[in-house]
């Protein structure tokens, strides 16, 4: 491995970590507040990517407006899923989990029918100039993701600690019954959690859309790494998800560069199994009695 | 009584139906074994997502030992089942301490490791094209089991045997312990039920029969590849079981029969078919928990009440 390739791979790994973190933070937030696992979360990302495709590549909107629209679309989808699936199934963990598995099929077919099957949709990157660092060239689109991830995840952590609404979210996550006795409207909190979750997935999807080959099966490919990150981080822990996203971003990028993509998944599930065999609650998860 | 009529119908069916329908019927038998073995694991409340990979382990093991080592097909199939059972236990054991959702994802991840190794290692697993030229079953006592109708009766017999065993397990002491664990694990533990051991037992038994189903599949198809055992197939298995209902023994059988028939009938709509099935699962979960089987027993109970008949316990 030459120094140039090494630097390039590190840069790509940081970018991949940022993307994984953006996806996983939303997933873990939804889990923490509702105890519901959203298997269709990868499909939120995909819908965000298609939004940018429709508005920016086809509609001629400015790229940033299209990304803002993707965030909004993600939040709205999160709200719809919360209202139509998670709320009726509140308390039924297995039911919610399986229902979102069914939802994966629905999203996939919907996107395939609207935008066409099989073909990947090319989106021209608004920034064609590569980012140069110490002799290595990294696509600017990938670098862009890093500040966004830092600001939005840092912002979310700040919001959860310092704002009344964020503290209310954490209260619901810890004990919904006690929280509702304090006058917190639980339904409003779960809706907020899913809206944030969807918005973050939409943001990641929108920003990454010029890099990924967008096909209806994109969501299905992304969900496994995202789930691994959430489980290893400790379900419901935003800090844990971020830490795990960094670990797996590096593992996946390095193994993919050195060997291939299939091996990268194999190595990451092995790492996951190893961590969970030792710490069943994940890196930063709380032990639930 | 309806059971006997059904059996006679199943025995007469291949002599009147087209060859294609006989093949389709064999798939029903295999799927029923698969769904029913999954339900056994569900009774301990372990909704794992790797059952389809165990089905694949059975298929690969049985196919490979029959092809490479010349082990007779009828011996290879149970060996495949044993292998699937071992793999299931090996996946579950290190992750038993993870809770709920973490358990589903972690075990699914490990199973995906197995499936990807079929994809990755061309030797001996054949990579993405899989393995072909897997031997058909031999001729025994003048009956050629590689033909459609004999294999139909073979798989029917295996299915009935598996259903009988699973039925007996459910109505045994062990089956009661399984249900106790799914209802209230803490209470079950306090009455002296060893929860990890029972979960592993359910996983081992379920895995064994999933492997048998895989063996039945591979010696009919004569080929196997990793795509048969991906997450999409797992989702269909979930759909059968959830739509059919998991509360009683008959739920998954009804689920496979109804959903797979709809699946076959909707071939012209192949592109949008997954959305229909996904949506049906979501709707069943929200509005009809208990599935089709639950609906039927509710209707029957109401009918009985209206006609002043003793209401059957459900």
Coordinates of C-alpha atoms in Angstrom, one line a residue:
Chain A
X1 CA 0.0 0.0 0.0
X2 CA 1.6 3.3 -1.1
X3 CA 1.3 6.4 1.1
X4 CA -0.9 8.0 -1.4
X5 CA -3.4 5.1 -1.4
X6 CA -3.2 5.0 2.4
X7 CA -4.1 8.6 2.7
X8 CA -6.8 8.2 0.2
X9 CA -8.3 5.2 2.0
X10 CA -8.2 7.0 5.3
X11 CA -10.0 9.9 3.8
X12 CA -12.6 7.6 2.3
X13 CA -12.9 5.8 5.6
X14 CA -13.6 9.0 7.5
X15 CA -16.2 9.9 4.9
X16 CA -17.8 6.4 5.1
X17 CA -17.8 6.7 8.9
X18 CA -19.7 10.0 8.6
X19 CA -22.3 8.5 6.4
X20 CA -22.7 5.4 8.6
X21 CA -23.0 7.7 11.6
X22 CA -25.7 9.8 10.0
X23 CA -27.8 6.8 9.2
X24 CA -27.1 4.9 12.5
X25 CA -27.8 7.9 14.7
X26 CA -31.4 8.2 13.4
X27 CA -31.9 4.4 13.7
X28 CA -30.6 4.3 17.3
X29 CA -32.7 7.4 18.3
X30 CA -35.9 5.7 17.0
X31 CA -35.0 2.6 18.8
X32 CA -34.1 4.4 22.0
X33 CA -37.4 6.4 22.2
X34 CA -39.8 3.8 20.8
X35 CA -38.1 0.4 21.4
X36 CA -38.8 -0.1 17.7
X37 CA -36.3 -1.3 15.2
X38 CA -36.8 0.2 11.8
X39 CA -35.6 -2.2 9.1
X40 CA -36.8 0.2 6.4
X41 CA -34.4 2.9 7.6
X42 CA -32.1 2.2 4.7
X43 CA -35.0 2.9 2.4
X44 CA -35.4 6.4 4.0
X45 CA -31.9 7.0 2.8
X46 CA -32.8 5.7 -0.7
X47 CA -35.9 8.0 -0.9
X48 CA -33.7 11.0 0.1
X49 CA -31.3 10.0 -2.8
X50 CA -34.2 9.7 -5.2
X51 CA -35.5 13.1 -4.1
X52 CA -32.2 14.8 -5.1
X53 CA -32.2 12.9 -8.3
X54 CA -35.7 14.1 -9.2
X55 CA -35.3 17.7 -8.2
X56 CA -31.6 18.3 -9.0
X57 CA -30.8 16.0 -11.9
X58 CA -34.2 16.1 -13.5
X59 CA -35.8 19.3 -12.2
X60 CA -32.8 21.5 -12.4
X61 CA -33.1 22.8 -8.8
X62 CA -29.9 24.0 -7.1
X63 CA -28.2 21.1 -5.4
X64 CA -28.5 22.4 -1.9
X65 CA -32.2 23.1 -2.3
X66 CA -32.7 19.6 -3.5
X67 CA -30.8 18.3 -0.4
X68 CA -33.0 20.4 1.9
X69 CA -36.0 18.9 0.2
X70 CA -34.6 15.4 0.8
X71 CA -34.3 16.2 4.5
X72 CA -37.9 17.4 4.5
X73 CA -39.1 14.3 2.6
X74 CA -37.2 12.0 5.0
X75 CA -38.8 13.7 8.0
X76 CA -42.3 13.4 6.5
X77 CA -41.8 9.7 5.7
X78 CA -40.6 9.2 9.3
X79 CA -43.8 10.9 10.6
X80 CA -46.0 8.8 8.3
X81 CA -44.3 5.5 9.4
X82 CA -44.5 6.5 13.0
X83 CA -48.2 7.3 12.8
X84 CA -49.2 4.4 10.6
X85 CA -47.0 1.5 11.9
X86 CA -45.1 2.2 15.1
X87 CA -47.9 3.9 17.1
X88 CA -50.5 1.2 16.5
X89 CA -47.9 -1.5 17.3
X90 CA -46.6 0.4 20.4
X91 CA -45.2 -2.1 22.9
X92 CA -45.1 -5.0 20.4
X93 CA -41.4 -5.0 19.6
X94 CA -41.4 -8.1 17.4
X95 CA -44.5 -6.8 15.5
X96 CA -42.9 -3.4 14.8
X97 CA -39.7 -5.0 13.6
X98 CA -41.5 -7.4 11.2
X99 CA -43.9 -4.7 10.0
X100 CA -40.9 -2.6 8.9
X101 CA -39.5 -5.6 7.1
X102 CA -42.8 -5.6 5.1
X103 CA -42.3 -1.9 4.5
X104 CA -38.9 -2.6 2.9
X105 CA -40.8 -4.4 0.1
X106 CA -43.3 -1.6 -0.3
X107 CA -40.7 1.2 -0.6
X108 CA -38.6 -0.9 -3.0
X109 CA -41.5 -1.5 -5.4
X110 CA -42.7 2.1 -5.1
X111 CA -39.3 3.5 -6.1
X112 CA -38.9 0.9 -8.8
X113 CA -42.3 1.6 -10.3
X114 CA -41.8 5.4 -10.2
X115 CA -38.2 5.7 -11.4
X116 CA -37.6 2.4 -13.2
X117 CA -36.1 -0.9 -12.3
X118 CA -32.5 -2.1 -12.5
X119 CA -31.0 1.0 -14.1
X120 CA -28.9 3.1 -11.7
X121 CA -29.7 6.8 -11.9
X122 CA -26.6 8.9 -12.5
X123 CA -26.5 12.2 -10.7
X124 CA -23.8 14.7 -11.8
X125 CA -21.8 15.9 -8.8
X126 CA -22.1 19.6 -8.4
X127 CA -18.4 19.7 -7.4
X128 CA -16.3 18.0 -10.0
X129 CA -12.9 19.1 -8.6
X130 CA -11.3 16.5 -6.4
X131 CA -10.1 17.4 -3.0
X132 CA -6.3 17.1 -2.9
X133 CA -4.5 16.3 0.3
X134 CA -0.9 15.2 0.5
X135 CA -0.8 13.9 -3.1
X136 CA -4.0 11.9 -2.8
X137 CA -7.2 12.9 -4.5
X138 CA -10.6 12.4 -2.9
X139 CA -14.0 13.2 -4.4
X140 CA -15.1 16.5 -3.0
X141 CA -18.6 15.1 -2.6
X142 CA -17.3 12.6 -0.1
X143 CA -15.4 15.2 1.9
X144 CA -18.5 17.3 2.1
X145 CA -20.2 14.7 4.2
X146 CA -17.7 15.0 7.1
X147 CA -18.6 18.5 8.3
X148 CA -22.2 17.8 7.9
X149 CA -22.0 14.7 10.0
X150 CA -20.0 16.4 12.7
X151 CA -22.3 19.4 12.9
X152 CA -25.6 17.5 12.8
X153 CA -24.6 14.7 15.2
X154 CA -23.0 17.2 17.6
X155 CA -26.1 19.3 17.3
X156 CA -28.3 16.4 18.1
X157 CA -26.3 15.5 21.2
X158 CA -26.4 19.1 22.3
X159 CA -30.1 19.2 21.7
X160 CA -30.7 16.1 23.7
X161 CA -28.7 17.4 26.7
X162 CA -29.5 21.1 26.8
X163 CA -33.0 21.6 25.4
X164 CA -36.2 20.9 27.2
X165 CA -37.5 19.0 24.2
X166 CA -34.4 16.9 23.9
X167 CA -34.5 16.1 27.6
X168 CA -38.1 15.1 27.2
X169 CA -37.0 12.7 24.4
X170 CA -34.4 11.1 26.8
X171 CA -37.0 10.9 29.5
X172 CA -39.3 8.9 27.2
X173 CA -36.4 6.7 26.2
X174 CA -35.6 5.9 29.8
X175 CA -39.1 5.4 31.2
X176 CA -42.2 6.2 29.1
X177 CA -44.6 5.8 32.0
X178 CA -42.7 8.1 34.3
X179 CA -42.2 10.6 31.5
X180 CA -45.9 10.8 30.8
X181 CA -46.6 11.3 34.5
X182 CA -44.4 14.4 34.2
X183 CA -46.8 15.7 31.5
X184 CA -44.7 14.7 28.5
X185 CA -46.8 13.8 25.5
X186 CA -45.4 10.5 24.5
X187 CA -47.0 10.4 21.1
X188 CA -45.5 13.8 20.3
X189 CA -42.1 12.6 21.4
X190 CA -42.1 9.4 19.3
X191 CA -43.2 11.5 16.3
X192 CA -40.4 13.9 16.9
X193 CA -37.9 11.0 17.2
X194 CA -39.0 9.4 13.9
X195 CA -39.0 12.8 12.1
X196 CA -35.4 13.4 13.2
X197 CA -34.5 9.9 12.3
X198 CA -36.0 10.2 8.8
X199 CA -34.5 13.7 8.3
X200 CA -31.0 12.4 9.1
X201 CA -31.4 9.5 6.7
X202 CA -32.7 11.9 4.0
X203 CA -29.7 14.2 4.6
X204 CA -27.2 11.3 4.2
X205 CA -29.1 10.0 1.1
X206 CA -29.2 13.5 -0.5
X207 CA -25.5 14.2 0.1
X208 CA -24.4 10.8 -1.1
X209 CA -26.6 10.6 -4.1
X210 CA -24.0 11.8 -6.6
X211 CA -21.6 9.0 -5.4
X212 CA -23.9 6.0 -5.1
X213 CA -25.5 4.2 -8.0
X214 CA -29.1 4.8 -7.1
X215 CA -31.3 1.7 -7.6
X216 CA -34.4 0.5 -5.8
X217 CA -32.4 -2.1 -3.9
X218 CA -30.0 0.5 -2.4
X219 CA -31.9 0.6 0.9
X220 CA -31.5 -3.1 1.3
X221 CA -27.8 -3.0 0.9
X222 CA -27.3 -0.3 3.4
X223 CA -29.4 -1.6 6.2
X224 CA -27.1 -4.4 7.4
X225 CA -24.1 -2.2 8.1
X226 CA -26.3 0.4 9.8
X227 CA -27.9 -2.3 12.0
X228 CA -24.5 -3.7 12.9
X229 CA -23.4 -0.2 13.9
X230 CA -26.4 0.4 16.1
X231 CA -26.2 -3.0 17.8
X232 CA -22.5 -2.8 18.5
X233 CA -22.8 0.8 19.7
X234 CA -25.4 -0.2 22.2
X235 CA -29.0 0.1 21.1
X236 CA -30.4 3.6 21.8
X237 CA -27.0 5.2 22.5
X238 CA -26.2 8.0 20.1
X239 CA -22.6 8.3 21.3
X240 CA -22.2 4.5 21.0
X241 CA -23.6 4.5 17.4
X242 CA -21.1 7.3 16.5
X243 CA -18.2 5.4 17.9
X244 CA -19.2 2.2 16.2
X245 CA -19.8 4.0 12.9
X246 CA -16.2 5.2 13.1
X247 CA -14.9 1.7 13.8
X248 CA -16.9 0.1 11.0
X249 CA -16.4 2.9 8.6
X250 CA -12.7 2.1 8.8
X251 CA -13.0 -1.6 8.8
X252 CA -15.3 -1.7 5.8
X253 CA -13.3 0.8 3.8
X254 CA -9.9 -0.8 4.4
X255 CA -11.1 -4.3 3.8
X256 CA -12.9 -3.3 0.7
X257 CA -9.9 -1.5 -0.7
X258 CA -7.4 -4.3 0.2
X259 CA -9.6 -7.3 -0.6
X260 CA -13.2 -6.9 -1.7
X261 CA -16.7 -5.8 -0.6
X262 CA -18.0 -9.3 0.3
X263 CA -15.0 -9.9 2.6
X264 CA -15.6 -6.4 4.2
X265 CA -19.1 -7.5 5.2
X266 CA -17.8 -10.8 6.5
X267 CA -15.1 -9.1 8.6
X268 CA -17.6 -6.6 10.0
X269 CA -20.1 -9.2 11.1
X270 CA -17.3 -11.1 12.7
X271 CA -16.2 -8.0 14.6
X272 CA -19.8 -7.5 15.6
X273 CA -20.2 -11.1 16.9
X274 CA -16.9 -10.8 18.8
X275 CA -17.9 -7.5 20.5
X276 CA -21.4 -8.8 21.4
X277 CA -20.2 -12.1 22.7
X278 CA -18.1 -10.2 25.3
X279 CA -20.4 -7.2 25.8
X280 CA -24.0 -8.2 25.0
X281 CA -25.3 -4.7 25.6
X282 CA -22.9 -3.2 23.0
X283 CA -20.1 -0.8 23.5
X284 CA -22.0 2.0 25.2
X285 CA -25.3 0.3 25.9
X286 CA -26.9 0.3 29.4
X287 CA -27.6 -3.1 31.0
X288 CA -31.3 -3.6 31.1
X289 CA -32.4 -5.8 33.9
Chain B
X1 CA -62.2 -36.3 9.5
X2 CA -61.3 -33.3 7.3
X3 CA -57.7 -34.3 7.8
X4 CA -58.3 -37.8 6.3
X5 CA -60.2 -36.3 3.3
X6 CA -57.3 -33.9 2.8
X7 CA -54.8 -36.7 2.9
X8 CA -56.7 -38.7 0.4
X9 CA -56.9 -35.6 -1.8
X10 CA -53.2 -35.1 -1.6
X11 CA -52.6 -38.8 -2.5
X12 CA -54.8 -38.6 -5.6
X13 CA -53.7 -35.2 -6.6
X14 CA -50.5 -36.1 -8.6
X15 CA -52.3 -38.6 -10.8
X16 CA -54.7 -36.0 -12.1
X17 CA -52.7 -32.8 -12.1
X18 CA -50.2 -31.5 -14.7
X19 CA -46.6 -32.2 -14.0
X20 CA -45.9 -28.6 -13.3
X21 CA -48.5 -28.5 -10.6
X22 CA -47.0 -31.6 -9.0
X23 CA -43.6 -29.7 -8.8
X24 CA -45.4 -26.7 -7.3
X25 CA -47.1 -29.0 -4.7
X26 CA -43.7 -30.3 -3.7
X27 CA -42.5 -26.8 -3.0
X28 CA -45.5 -26.3 -0.7
X29 CA -44.5 -29.4 1.3
X30 CA -40.9 -28.0 1.6
X31 CA -42.2 -24.6 2.6
X32 CA -44.6 -26.0 5.2
X33 CA -41.7 -27.9 6.8
X34 CA -39.7 -24.7 6.8
X35 CA -42.5 -22.5 8.2
X36 CA -43.5 -25.1 10.8
X37 CA -39.9 -25.5 12.0
X38 CA -39.6 -21.7 12.2
X39 CA -42.8 -21.6 14.3
X40 CA -41.2 -24.0 16.9
X41 CA -38.4 -21.4 17.4
X42 CA -41.0 -18.6 17.5
X43 CA -42.8 -20.3 20.4
X44 CA -39.7 -19.5 22.5
X45 CA -40.1 -15.9 21.1
X46 CA -36.8 -16.0 19.2
X47 CA -37.9 -14.4 16.0
X48 CA -34.5 -14.9 14.4
X49 CA -33.8 -13.9 10.8
X50 CA -31.4 -16.7 10.0
X51 CA -33.7 -19.6 9.5
X52 CA -33.4 -19.4 5.8
X53 CA -29.6 -19.7 6.0
X54 CA -30.1 -22.9 8.0
X55 CA -32.3 -24.1 5.2
X56 CA -29.4 -23.3 2.9
X57 CA -26.9 -25.1 5.2
X58 CA -29.0 -28.2 4.9
X59 CA -29.2 -27.8 1.1
X60 CA -25.5 -27.2 0.6
X61 CA -24.4 -30.0 3.0
X62 CA -26.7 -32.6 1.6
X63 CA -26.0 -31.6 -2.0
X64 CA -22.2 -31.5 -1.5
X65 CA -21.8 -34.8 0.5
X66 CA -24.0 -36.6 -2.0
X67 CA -22.1 -35.2 -5.0
X68 CA -18.5 -35.3 -3.7
X69 CA -18.5 -38.3 -1.4
X70 CA -21.2 -40.4 -3.0
X71 CA -23.3 -40.6 0.1
X72 CA -26.8 -41.9 -0.7
X73 CA -29.3 -39.1 -1.0
X74 CA -31.6 -40.6 1.6
X75 CA -28.8 -40.5 4.1
X76 CA -27.4 -37.1 3.0
X77 CA -30.7 -35.3 3.7
X78 CA -30.7 -36.1 7.5
X79 CA -27.0 -35.4 7.7
X80 CA -27.8 -32.0 6.1
X81 CA -30.4 -31.5 8.8
X82 CA -27.9 -32.4 11.5
X83 CA -25.4 -29.9 10.1
X84 CA -28.0 -27.2 10.0
X85 CA -28.9 -27.9 13.6
X86 CA -25.3 -27.7 14.6
X87 CA -24.8 -24.4 12.8
X88 CA -27.9 -23.0 14.3
X89 CA -26.7 -23.8 17.8
X90 CA -23.2 -22.5 17.0
X91 CA -24.7 -19.2 15.8
X92 CA -27.0 -18.8 18.8
X93 CA -24.7 -19.9 21.6
X94 CA -22.3 -16.9 21.8
X95 CA -25.1 -14.4 21.3
X96 CA -27.6 -15.8 23.8
X97 CA -27.0 -12.9 26.2
X98 CA -27.9 -10.2 23.7
X99 CA -31.4 -9.0 24.2
X100 CA -34.4 -8.7 21.9
X101 CA -33.6 -6.8 18.8
X102 CA -29.8 -7.1 19.3
X103 CA -30.2 -10.9 19.2
X104 CA -32.1 -10.8 15.9
X105 CA -29.6 -8.6 14.2
X106 CA -26.5 -10.2 15.6
X107 CA -27.6 -13.8 14.7
X108 CA -28.7 -12.6 11.3
X109 CA -25.2 -11.0 10.9
X110 CA -23.5 -14.3 11.7
X111 CA -25.7 -16.2 9.4
X112 CA -25.0 -13.7 6.6
X113 CA -21.3 -14.6 7.2
X114 CA -22.1 -18.2 6.3
X115 CA -24.1 -17.2 3.2
X116 CA -21.4 -14.8 2.0
X117 CA -18.8 -17.5 2.4
X118 CA -20.8 -19.6 -0.1
X119 CA -20.5 -16.6 -2.4
X120 CA -16.9 -15.9 -1.7
X121 CA -15.2 -19.3 -1.8
X122 CA -15.7 -20.7 -5.3
X123 CA -14.0 -23.8 -4.1
X124 CA -15.8 -25.8 -2.7
X125 CA -19.1 -23.8 -2.7
X126 CA -19.1 -22.7 -6.3
X127 CA -19.5 -18.9 -5.8
X128 CA -22.5 -17.0 -7.1
X129 CA -23.4 -19.7 -9.6
X130 CA -23.5 -22.3 -6.8
X131 CA -23.3 -26.0 -7.3
X132 CA -24.9 -27.9 -10.2
X133 CA -25.2 -31.6 -11.0
X134 CA -26.3 -32.6 -7.6
X135 CA -27.4 -36.2 -7.7
X136 CA -31.1 -37.2 -7.9
X137 CA -32.4 -39.7 -5.5
X138 CA -31.7 -43.3 -6.6
X139 CA -34.1 -46.1 -7.6
X140 CA -35.3 -48.2 -4.7
X141 CA -37.3 -51.3 -5.0
X142 CA -38.2 -50.6 -8.6
X143 CA -39.4 -47.1 -7.9
X144 CA -37.4 -44.3 -9.5
X145 CA -37.4 -41.5 -6.9
X146 CA -35.9 -39.0 -9.4
X147 CA -39.2 -38.9 -11.2
X148 CA -41.9 -36.4 -10.3
X149 CA -44.6 -38.5 -8.7
X150 CA -42.4 -40.7 -6.5
X151 CA -40.6 -37.7 -5.2
X152 CA -44.0 -36.0 -4.6
X153 CA -44.9 -38.9 -2.3
X154 CA -41.4 -38.9 -0.7
X155 CA -41.7 -35.3 0.2
X156 CA -45.3 -35.6 1.3
X157 CA -44.2 -38.5 3.6
X158 CA -41.3 -36.5 5.0
X159 CA -43.6 -33.5 5.6
X160 CA -46.2 -35.6 7.4
X161 CA -43.5 -37.2 9.6
X162 CA -42.0 -33.8 10.4
X163 CA -45.4 -32.3 11.2
X164 CA -46.2 -35.3 13.5
X165 CA -42.9 -34.9 15.4
X166 CA -43.3 -31.1 15.7
X167 CA -46.9 -31.6 16.9
X168 CA -45.8 -34.1 19.5
X169 CA -43.0 -31.8 20.7
X170 CA -45.5 -28.9 21.0
X171 CA -47.8 -30.9 23.1
X172 CA -45.1 -32.4 25.3
X173 CA -43.5 -31.1 28.5
X174 CA -40.8 -29.3 26.4
X175 CA -43.5 -27.6 24.3
X176 CA -45.1 -26.3 27.5
X177 CA -41.8 -24.9 28.7
X178 CA -41.3 -23.2 25.4
X179 CA -44.6 -21.4 25.7
X180 CA -43.9 -20.5 29.3
X181 CA -40.7 -18.8 28.2
X182 CA -42.4 -16.8 25.5
X183 CA -45.2 -15.7 27.8
X184 CA -43.2 -14.6 30.9
X185 CA -39.5 -15.4 30.9
X186 CA -38.9 -14.3 34.5
X187 CA -41.8 -16.4 35.8
X188 CA -40.6 -19.4 33.7
X189 CA -37.1 -19.1 35.1
X190 CA -38.4 -18.9 38.6
X191 CA -40.2 -22.2 38.1
X192 CA -36.9 -23.8 37.3
X193 CA -37.0 -23.8 33.5
X194 CA -33.5 -23.4 32.2
X195 CA -34.1 -20.6 29.6
X196 CA -30.8 -20.6 27.6
X197 CA -30.9 -24.4 27.3
X198 CA -34.5 -24.4 26.1
X199 CA -33.8 -21.6 23.6
X200 CA -30.9 -23.7 22.2
X201 CA -33.0 -26.8 22.1
X202 CA -35.7 -25.0 20.1
X203 CA -33.0 -23.6 17.8
X204 CA -31.4 -27.0 17.4
X205 CA -34.7 -28.8 16.6
X206 CA -36.0 -26.1 14.3
X207 CA -32.6 -25.9 12.6
X208 CA -32.6 -29.7 12.0
X209 CA -36.0 -29.6 10.2
X210 CA -35.0 -26.5 8.3
X211 CA -32.0 -28.5 7.0
X212 CA -34.3 -31.4 6.1
X213 CA -36.4 -29.0 4.0
X214 CA -33.2 -27.7 2.3
X215 CA -32.2 -31.3 1.5
X216 CA -35.5 -32.0 0.0
X217 CA -35.2 -28.9 -2.1
X218 CA -31.7 -29.5 -3.4
X219 CA -32.2 -33.1 -4.5
X220 CA -35.2 -32.0 -6.5
X221 CA -33.7 -28.9 -8.1
X222 CA -30.3 -30.7 -8.7
X223 CA -28.6 -27.3 -8.1
X224 CA -28.2 -24.7 -5.4
X225 CA -26.9 -21.1 -5.2
X226 CA -26.6 -18.5 -2.5
X227 CA -29.3 -16.3 -3.9
X228 CA -32.0 -18.8 -2.8
X229 CA -31.2 -18.1 0.8
X230 CA -31.0 -14.3 1.0
X231 CA -32.9 -11.8 3.2
X232 CA -35.8 -11.5 0.7
X233 CA -36.5 -15.3 1.0
X234 CA -36.4 -14.8 4.8
X235 CA -39.0 -12.0 4.5
X236 CA -41.3 -14.3 2.6
X237 CA -40.9 -16.9 5.3
X238 CA -41.9 -14.3 7.9
X239 CA -44.8 -13.3 5.8
X240 CA -46.1 -16.9 5.6
X241 CA -45.8 -17.3 9.3
X242 CA -47.1 -13.9 10.4
X243 CA -50.1 -13.9 8.0
X244 CA -51.0 -17.5 8.8
X245 CA -50.7 -16.8 12.5
X246 CA -48.3 -18.3 15.1
X247 CA -50.7 -19.0 18.0
X248 CA -51.6 -22.5 16.9
X249 CA -50.0 -25.3 15.0
X250 CA -52.2 -24.8 11.9
X251 CA -51.3 -21.1 11.4
X252 CA -48.1 -21.5 9.4
X253 CA -49.7 -24.3 7.3
X254 CA -52.6 -22.0 6.4
X255 CA -50.1 -19.1 5.8
X256 CA -48.0 -21.1 3.4
X257 CA -51.0 -22.4 1.6
X258 CA -52.7 -19.1 1.2
X259 CA -49.7 -16.8 0.6
X260 CA -47.9 -19.2 -1.7
X261 CA -51.0 -19.8 -3.8
X262 CA -51.4 -16.0 -4.2
X263 CA -47.7 -15.9 -5.0
X264 CA -48.1 -18.4 -7.8
X265 CA -51.3 -16.7 -9.1
X266 CA -49.7 -13.3 -9.2
X267 CA -46.8 -14.3 -11.5
X268 CA -48.0 -11.8 -14.2
X269 CA -47.5 -9.0 -11.7
X270 CA -44.0 -10.0 -10.8
X271 CA -42.6 -6.5 -10.5
X272 CA -45.1 -5.2 -7.9
X273 CA -45.7 -8.5 -6.2
X274 CA -43.3 -7.8 -3.2
X275 CA -45.2 -4.6 -2.3
X276 CA -48.4 -6.6 -2.1
X277 CA -46.9 -9.1 0.2
X278 CA -45.1 -6.6 2.3
X279 CA -48.3 -4.5 2.7
X280 CA -50.3 -7.6 3.5
X281 CA -47.9 -8.4 6.4
X282 CA -48.0 -4.8 7.7
X283 CA -51.8 -4.8 7.6
X284 CA -52.1 -8.2 9.3
X285 CA -49.8 -7.1 12.1
X286 CA -51.8 -3.9 12.7
X287 CA -55.3 -5.0 12.2
X288 CA -55.4 -8.8 12.5
X289 CA -52.8 -10.0 15.1
X290 CA -53.2 -13.7 15.2
X291 CA -53.2 -13.9 11.4
X292 CA -55.7 -15.8 9.2
X293 CA -55.8 -18.7 11.7
X294 CA -56.7 -16.2 14.5
X295 CA -59.5 -14.8 12.4
X296 CA -60.9 -18.2 11.6
X297 CA -61.0 -19.3 15.2
X298 CA -62.6 -16.0 16.2
X299 CA -65.3 -16.5 13.6
X300 CA -65.8 -20.1 14.6
X301 CA -66.1 -19.0 18.3
X302 CA -68.7 -16.4 17.4
X303 CA -70.7 -18.9 15.4
X304 CA -70.7 -21.4 18.2
X305 CA -71.8 -18.8 20.7
X306 CA -74.7 -17.7 18.5
X307 CA -75.8 -21.3 18.2
X308 CA -75.5 -22.0 21.9
X309 CA -72.7 -24.5 21.3
X310 CA -69.9 -25.0 23.9
X311 CA -67.1 -22.6 23.0
X312 CA -63.8 -24.3 22.3
X313 CA -60.9 -23.1 24.3
X314 CA -58.4 -21.2 22.3

